[in-house]
Amino acid sequence: MSRCWQSSTISSCSDGTCADFIPGMHVLPGAEFSTGIRQAPHFGPRLYSSRLIPSSFIANFSPACLPLSRFNQADLSTLKLKRQRLNGQLSDARSLLDQALREASKREGLAAAAAAEGPITPLKTSSAVRPVRIVLICGFESFNVALYNAAAKRLKALAPHIQLKVYSDRDIASRKKEVGIALAGADCFFGSLLFDYDTVEWLRSQLTTVPVVLVFESALELMGMTRIGTFTMDPSGKSKGPPPAIKKVLSMFGSGREEDRLTGYLSFLKIGPQLLKFLPGKKARDLRTWLTVYGYWNQGGLQNVVSMFLYLTEQQLAPAGLPTPPPPLETPQTGCLHPARPGHYWASPADYMAWYKKEGPLRGTDAPIVGMLLYRKHVITDQPYVLQLISQMEAEGLIPVPVFINGVEAHTVVRDQLTSDHEQHEIAAGRLDRGTLRRDAVKVDALVSTIGFPLVGGPAGTMEGGRQVEVAKAILSSMNVPYVVAAPLLIQDLASWSEQGIQGLQSVVLYSLPELDGAIDTVPLGGLVGDDIFLVPERVTRLASRLHKWVALRRKPPSERRLALLLYGFPPGVGATGTAALLNVPQSLERLLGAMQAAGYDLGDLPEGPGALEGLGEALLKTLKGQEEPRTVSRGTQGINALGAGPAAQWGVQPAAAEVSPQHLRDLLTFPHTWGPTEWGPIPYLPDEDALVRRMERQWGNLLSYRGINSTTRGTLLVPGVQLGKLWIGIQPLLGLEGDPMRLLFERDLTPHPQYAAAYKWLQQDYGADAVIHFGMHGTVEWLPGSPLGNTGLSWSDVLLGPLPNVYLYAANNPSESIIAKRRGYGTIISHNVPPYGRAGLYKQLTILRDLLSDVRGDPNSVGALKDAIAGNVEASGLQADCPLREGEEMSAEQAAAVGDEEFLEWCDRLYIYLQTLENRLFSEGLHILGAPPSTSQMAQYLGAYYGDALPSEAVEVLAEGQGAERARAALEKAWRQPAARPAEAPADASQLLKEAESIRSLLLRNREELSGLLNALDGAWVPPEAGGDLLRDGPGVLPTGRNIHALDPYRMPGPAAEARGAAAAEAILTAHREQNNGAYPETVAINLWGLDAIKTKGESVGMVLHMVGARPVKEGTGRIARYELIPLEEMNGRPRVDCLCNMSGIFRDAFQNVVELLDDLFARAAAANEPEHMNFIRKHARDLERQGVTSGNTARLFSNPAGDYGSMVNERVGAGNWENSEELGDTWAARNAFSYGKGGERGVARPEVLQTLLGSCERVVQEIDSVEYGLTDIQEYYANTGALVAAAKNARKGKNVGCSIIETYGKKVEPKELEEVLRLEYRSKLLNPRWAQAMAAQGSGGAYEISTRMTALLGWGGTVGYTDSFAWDQAADTYVLDPEMAAQLRASNPQAFRNVLGRCLEAHGRGMWQPNEEMIDKLRKMYGEMDDELEGVK
């Protein structure tokens, strides 16, 4: 008997074939769990999951059935996480079984094919022969393993003395001894597409004695071992290359352009053997042999591979008089193909289209024409997916122009043989030179690369991210059509993609490198099953649907386009509706609507003219907020229509809500009932048609009876919004988790709630949007559950966005989170600038204190008279802890009276320096307005913040006014003539500096391109890419905005400067720690690895980890970092290796998987190093875990949230007030971050016992701050992660102190500060600063919300690390509550935000963080009650 958990009843399922035991999955008739194999049409052996208990059962198991009183939260979480880990191990075992079954099936197929060929007659030899042993190892072309094995069998039949052994690079890991023995006795090694560093290093050690080595298209170090006779590719520089005559021949090939050099090289490879036979000398003959062998390999196919080894044996290995093999059976280097003409290749796209217009299946239609770049290797080896892909694209209503290339010619094909209406129009208008574009170039509406890599260089540029990017930009800008990358995975199999997402180098090939060229909408089309490539046709359907939508945008005039614009409103109830980080949403909306109106969009009765839209933004937000009122929602569309458009009606705005019935939602979420293996391909399981519905109902209950978020009294799901002509504007639905974050501790397979799904599906299907605009940073759809990277058909982001082009407005300084929007949310990113920078200055008591200090410094004799006043102002300002008289002794009136004058004056000097630091701290002033160029004063703020003391303010003002460099020079020289006015960092010649400043001014004035960039995206055009970052940190290279921002090449992390700065920061942290701990080193330091920090600093946090451990990067030939090697202890100046607990953000985990693997490998080698434990804390802690019985994962050091999940949920608990103490918040963090990542199968393995052990030895936490815009006090993530990590470590250490070092990396210096010091600096320079407060309040509802969030963060720091400085709460209340003018302003602009300000003050008092007088508390309670009544409509 077994429990059929779906029905929660005991049933007889002893045979294990209960067809409904996994919701969302069905078992085909006749399928057996013992093998899990069923034949599926078109795909060969079909595999189904052999799980008897699905992982989702354990992951979704509710603890409600357990007696909770017996467990605390940490114990419960640990038990659950261990259970998840065991389930993962079972899954791994099943995967190994499935792989073995696949290999057995393939062996049977090959044997059957060989039997069908019949007997082969051996070739005759003219002399005695000796055995020839050849070892072949293939890397990224593992799809050719079957071909090479077939060649080995044919060679054995034709020439029995030739023994060819075939391996893939994966065999080196699983069968290393066998491969090593084979290489030891080999006469020849043949390798192709080998890049893995460990593989390459091992092969290099094995190949030193092999006589002939041939390596093609692999790591430079390995190709450098190529030797055949006298010809070598010696990387040492001793070999001077080919003879002069050969060099002369080489120079004759190619166009002369740098970017075409590799293409010319391929041309030489083809004709080289014929030319070289006329040149004398053995070196030329050996080079000819190498070229001939390469020619055979490059042409591919069984006949060519067999001929290649016969030729090689006769020429170099063991001549036996074998007949000369036929020349290579050639396929064009580039060309076109089509399933209707199997085996036929057209020489060019023009020839292909000439045929297609006569015979093509979609001839005579207006179907979109899509250029498709295919990998030639796959074409010539007859990979079945190629023709299947072409056929399906046609079946989806697209005319494919399939061009196969080797890879390096991609840009020449796009540049010379494909064109677009835009390019032809620009050429006709004389704005664009034709260049090498052919007259018969084929017009396309979109471009799809099924190869990945950079457009220029292709696979040859794999490890050289950004190589020739400017050339690619020029080509794609000229074409100006959507450029999409959609390819099958060649480094990863379908099972790992389905279970863990796209990883490592595969993610670089498919995402990171193409994004440098402006690629969008990446769709994985399939992947490996064993060594074979299979399509997932459902993914091809998704690709085609998105292409159709993009082309429709290009073809429709603006007046006919139906658009949807989504604003944000999460978290609820605190004034977040219609806000976005760093952006003034109301005024930005007004500017966008004006630009759309001018571009011809249908916006209904929107008035025209200067100033006509002023006030519309705030009115829209007020109307949309009114639609959130529960009574209105309960009445559905009737309630929305009765409410009307409110204050927005005067601009022609109309209410536009919709109701989606539960049954309709079920239909929208149901896959076609006819879908089966043909549509889903050989993924590891076959979803039922209602798989999504079942998942949703498991979490939210039966849809037909659901009554929850935005449900009406009739049970329908309300989608509120307003309409302006053909533009619908609404608020993105809430996630539905606020107030109940504990659910995430027990449910990993979350789904969006029904109304969330209904809203997006309504936009797709019922409203019929042509595109959606996500307005600002950031929404939530891209963060929904699903594959961490590489959407599948069951990823909720993919399901809800569907075919919709997603134009996503994002702050330029956040390339980290924007890549999630780009990759998971199909976002075409349009960057916007950050607000101008302000200097904090001094205010209130701080100003008085500065003046008093100036007086006493100017007249030391006045010290006695001023002591009391200075000490009193220090106490009033809360500066005692920042500037203590002596260590551990805070200044007070009593101390001031008792201390000597000389010591008091020394203390005054320190205090004065502190005030200078505070006065000059930068902050982000106000919010940015989309497309608005900076005013003169704002320009001066940008330039002043960027140059600091290097340019005097007089010169900055001249430059900001646009008076030019010469006048600025005059102002600069005049200012520097003053005594001691020239700063030490000022350059000797300011010409270059002034020229750069002028350039920055020009770039900032191009903020207008934010609007034009957004409109270009809505035109279906290509949006220019640019690196994300901010001016202060990254310089002018991040400007102008209005660009499709991307991140850095992950294989260059850390960069040289980042490595040096990271090491300096780590050393400073260790020094400071030792000073506080009697010279002792910390055993473990927790370092936060965040995606945004890593991208903007080029990996300084990774540099810190390396220095702590004692390691350095090792680069291979292309500059790619391939390993972090241990520095010998004797080179570490007597210090030990410090263990590191690396807490990774979800973005770092997903975007830098190669770095994760390298770090994991580093920790494993450090733990295995034969070193004393007192000098190697990694080894010490690993052995401690072994002694505790933890043998698996005892070197795990990289922890994060569950795979595909993000966030600690601590901020959700603080936001909802759902917590009791810091211990509870620390436990929440630990439960959410107990998942280990690294090499192999270490992809979110639950290891709570390892985490707790590391936390127990953790003496310090380290956090970087990468920008002025986002400090510790500005966003919730810092306290929710850094603060909660400190709390978790304190829990594990039974209350012992845990230090926290903060590194502000946007400055020139890397000086660590203690956490509380930075908190006080930030609060004084921002939240409590009248200048910051007034600038933010002036931004309307968005500014009020920003103030509100910082009050929540103040409470969060109190909850996690016990930060309870009373001056912070006192001055916050004075500034935002007790100041009548400010309170009235906040109350009017955003009542919910103001209520949150009041509520957080009251909560702080209730939790004992703040002790104001009773009069203050009574006033706060009264004001809060009034706000509550107002928002509830009582008055």
PDB file of N, CA, C and O in Angstrom, residues 55 72 135 480 581 729 735 776 786 797 870 895 960 1087 1109 1219 1291 1340 1344 1354 1360 1393:
ATOM      1  N   SER A  55      10.248  15.493  -6.693  1.00  0.00           N
ATOM      2  CA  SER A  55      10.883  16.476  -5.823  1.00  0.00           C
ATOM      3  C   SER A  55       9.887  17.525  -5.375  1.00  0.00           C
ATOM      4  O   SER A  55       9.987  18.066  -4.268  1.00  0.00           O
ATOM      5  N   ASN A  72      11.881  24.623  16.922  1.00  0.00           N
ATOM      6  CA  ASN A  72      11.947  26.045  16.620  1.00  0.00           C
ATOM      7  C   ASN A  72      12.130  26.209  15.122  1.00  0.00           C
ATOM      8  O   ASN A  72      12.319  25.238  14.394  1.00  0.00           O
ATOM      9  N   VAL A 135      44.445   8.730 -30.939  1.00  0.00           N
ATOM     10  CA  VAL A 135      43.453   9.054 -29.901  1.00  0.00           C
ATOM     11  C   VAL A 135      42.775  10.362 -30.291  1.00  0.00           C
ATOM     12  O   VAL A 135      43.448  11.375 -30.536  1.00  0.00           O
ATOM     13  N   ASN A 480      19.307  47.814 -38.409  1.00  0.00           N
ATOM     14  CA  ASN A 480      18.243  48.362 -37.559  1.00  0.00           C
ATOM     15  C   ASN A 480      17.007  47.471 -37.491  1.00  0.00           C
ATOM     16  O   ASN A 480      15.872  47.940 -37.512  1.00  0.00           O
ATOM     17  N   ALA A 581      12.547  53.306  -8.720  1.00  0.00           N
ATOM     18  CA  ALA A 581      13.793  53.757  -8.104  1.00  0.00           C
ATOM     19  C   ALA A 581      14.481  54.797  -8.974  1.00  0.00           C
ATOM     20  O   ALA A 581      14.658  54.599 -10.183  1.00  0.00           O
ATOM     21  N   ILE A 729      -2.965  51.831 -19.395  1.00  0.00           N
ATOM     22  CA  ILE A 729      -2.027  52.044 -18.288  1.00  0.00           C
ATOM     23  C   ILE A 729      -2.593  51.387 -17.040  1.00  0.00           C
ATOM     24  O   ILE A 729      -3.762  51.588 -16.697  1.00  0.00           O
ATOM     25  N   LEU A 735       2.676  40.767  -5.927  1.00  0.00           N
ATOM     26  CA  LEU A 735       3.154  39.383  -5.914  1.00  0.00           C
ATOM     27  C   LEU A 735       2.271  38.484  -5.069  1.00  0.00           C
ATOM     28  O   LEU A 735       2.156  37.307  -5.311  1.00  0.00           O
ATOM     29  N   GLY A 776      10.231  51.731 -15.427  1.00  0.00           N
ATOM     30  CA  GLY A 776      11.152  52.013 -14.342  1.00  0.00           C
ATOM     31  C   GLY A 776      11.660  50.765 -13.654  1.00  0.00           C
ATOM     32  O   GLY A 776      11.303  49.633 -13.979  1.00  0.00           O
ATOM     33  N   GLY A 786      10.778  29.784 -11.916  1.00  0.00           N
ATOM     34  CA  GLY A 786      11.060  29.169 -13.208  1.00  0.00           C
ATOM     35  C   GLY A 786      12.532  28.869 -13.312  1.00  0.00           C
ATOM     36  O   GLY A 786      13.276  28.951 -12.336  1.00  0.00           O
ATOM     37  N   SER A 797       7.746  33.572 -16.012  1.00  0.00           N
ATOM     38  CA  SER A 797       8.054  34.791 -16.769  1.00  0.00           C
ATOM     39  C   SER A 797       7.718  34.593 -18.236  1.00  0.00           C
ATOM     40  O   SER A 797       7.145  35.470 -18.889  1.00  0.00           O
ATOM     41  N   ILE A 870      30.588  73.477  22.859  1.00  0.00           N
ATOM     42  CA  ILE A 870      30.989  72.438  21.892  1.00  0.00           C
ATOM     43  C   ILE A 870      30.476  71.079  22.355  1.00  0.00           C
ATOM     44  O   ILE A 870      29.866  70.328  21.571  1.00  0.00           O
ATOM     45  N   GLN A 895      32.957  65.400  30.841  1.00  0.00           N
ATOM     46  CA  GLN A 895      34.280  65.083  30.294  1.00  0.00           C
ATOM     47  C   GLN A 895      34.978  66.346  29.809  1.00  0.00           C
ATOM     48  O   GLN A 895      36.175  66.525  30.016  1.00  0.00           O
ATOM     49  N   ALA A 960      29.607  74.080 -17.024  1.00  0.00           N
ATOM     50  CA  ALA A 960      28.187  73.738 -16.931  1.00  0.00           C
ATOM     51  C   ALA A 960      27.338  74.694 -17.752  1.00  0.00           C
ATOM     52  O   ALA A 960      26.305  74.301 -18.311  1.00  0.00           O
ATOM     53  N   ILE A1087      31.812  37.288   3.251  1.00  0.00           N
ATOM     54  CA  ILE A1087      31.892  38.343   2.237  1.00  0.00           C
ATOM     55  C   ILE A1087      30.677  38.227   1.327  1.00  0.00           C
ATOM     56  O   ILE A1087      30.423  37.167   0.752  1.00  0.00           O
ATOM     57  N   VAL A1109      41.867  34.247   1.172  1.00  0.00           N
ATOM     58  CA  VAL A1109      42.257  32.838   1.050  1.00  0.00           C
ATOM     59  C   VAL A1109      43.746  32.718   0.742  1.00  0.00           C
ATOM     60  O   VAL A1109      44.393  31.746   1.141  1.00  0.00           O
ATOM     61  N   TRP A1219       7.690  39.884  12.847  1.00  0.00           N
ATOM     62  CA  TRP A1219       8.900  39.384  13.490  1.00  0.00           C
ATOM     63  C   TRP A1219       8.896  39.795  14.961  1.00  0.00           C
ATOM     64  O   TRP A1219       8.226  40.742  15.341  1.00  0.00           O
ATOM     65  N   ASN A1291      23.655  34.446  16.162  1.00  0.00           N
ATOM     66  CA  ASN A1291      22.891  33.278  16.638  1.00  0.00           C
ATOM     67  C   ASN A1291      23.791  32.057  16.748  1.00  0.00           C
ATOM     68  O   ASN A1291      23.783  31.336  17.761  1.00  0.00           O
ATOM     69  N   GLY A1340       7.190  64.920  -5.296  1.00  0.00           N
ATOM     70  CA  GLY A1340       5.803  64.479  -5.276  1.00  0.00           C
ATOM     71  C   GLY A1340       5.640  63.115  -4.643  1.00  0.00           C
ATOM     72  O   GLY A1340       6.329  62.755  -3.686  1.00  0.00           O
ATOM     73  N   ALA A1344       7.970  61.177  -1.702  1.00  0.00           N
ATOM     74  CA  ALA A1344       7.419  60.803  -0.396  1.00  0.00           C
ATOM     75  C   ALA A1344       7.614  59.314  -0.137  1.00  0.00           C
ATOM     76  O   ALA A1344       7.921  58.889   0.988  1.00  0.00           O
ATOM     77  N   LEU A1354      15.382  52.109   8.456  1.00  0.00           N
ATOM     78  CA  LEU A1354      15.883  52.467   9.784  1.00  0.00           C
ATOM     79  C   LEU A1354      15.398  51.457  10.824  1.00  0.00           C
ATOM     80  O   LEU A1354      16.145  51.022  11.701  1.00  0.00           O
ATOM     81  N   THR A1360      17.775  44.010  12.902  1.00  0.00           N
ATOM     82  CA  THR A1360      18.795  43.007  12.575  1.00  0.00           C
ATOM     83  C   THR A1360      20.069  43.163  13.383  1.00  0.00           C
ATOM     84  O   THR A1360      20.632  42.176  13.867  1.00  0.00           O
ATOM     85  N   ALA A1393       2.334  56.797   2.081  1.00  0.00           N
ATOM     86  CA  ALA A1393       3.737  56.904   2.472  1.00  0.00           C
ATOM     87  C   ALA A1393       3.866  57.646   3.798  1.00  0.00           C
ATOM     88  O   ALA A1393       4.654  57.258   4.669  1.00  0.00           O
TER      89      ALA A1393
END
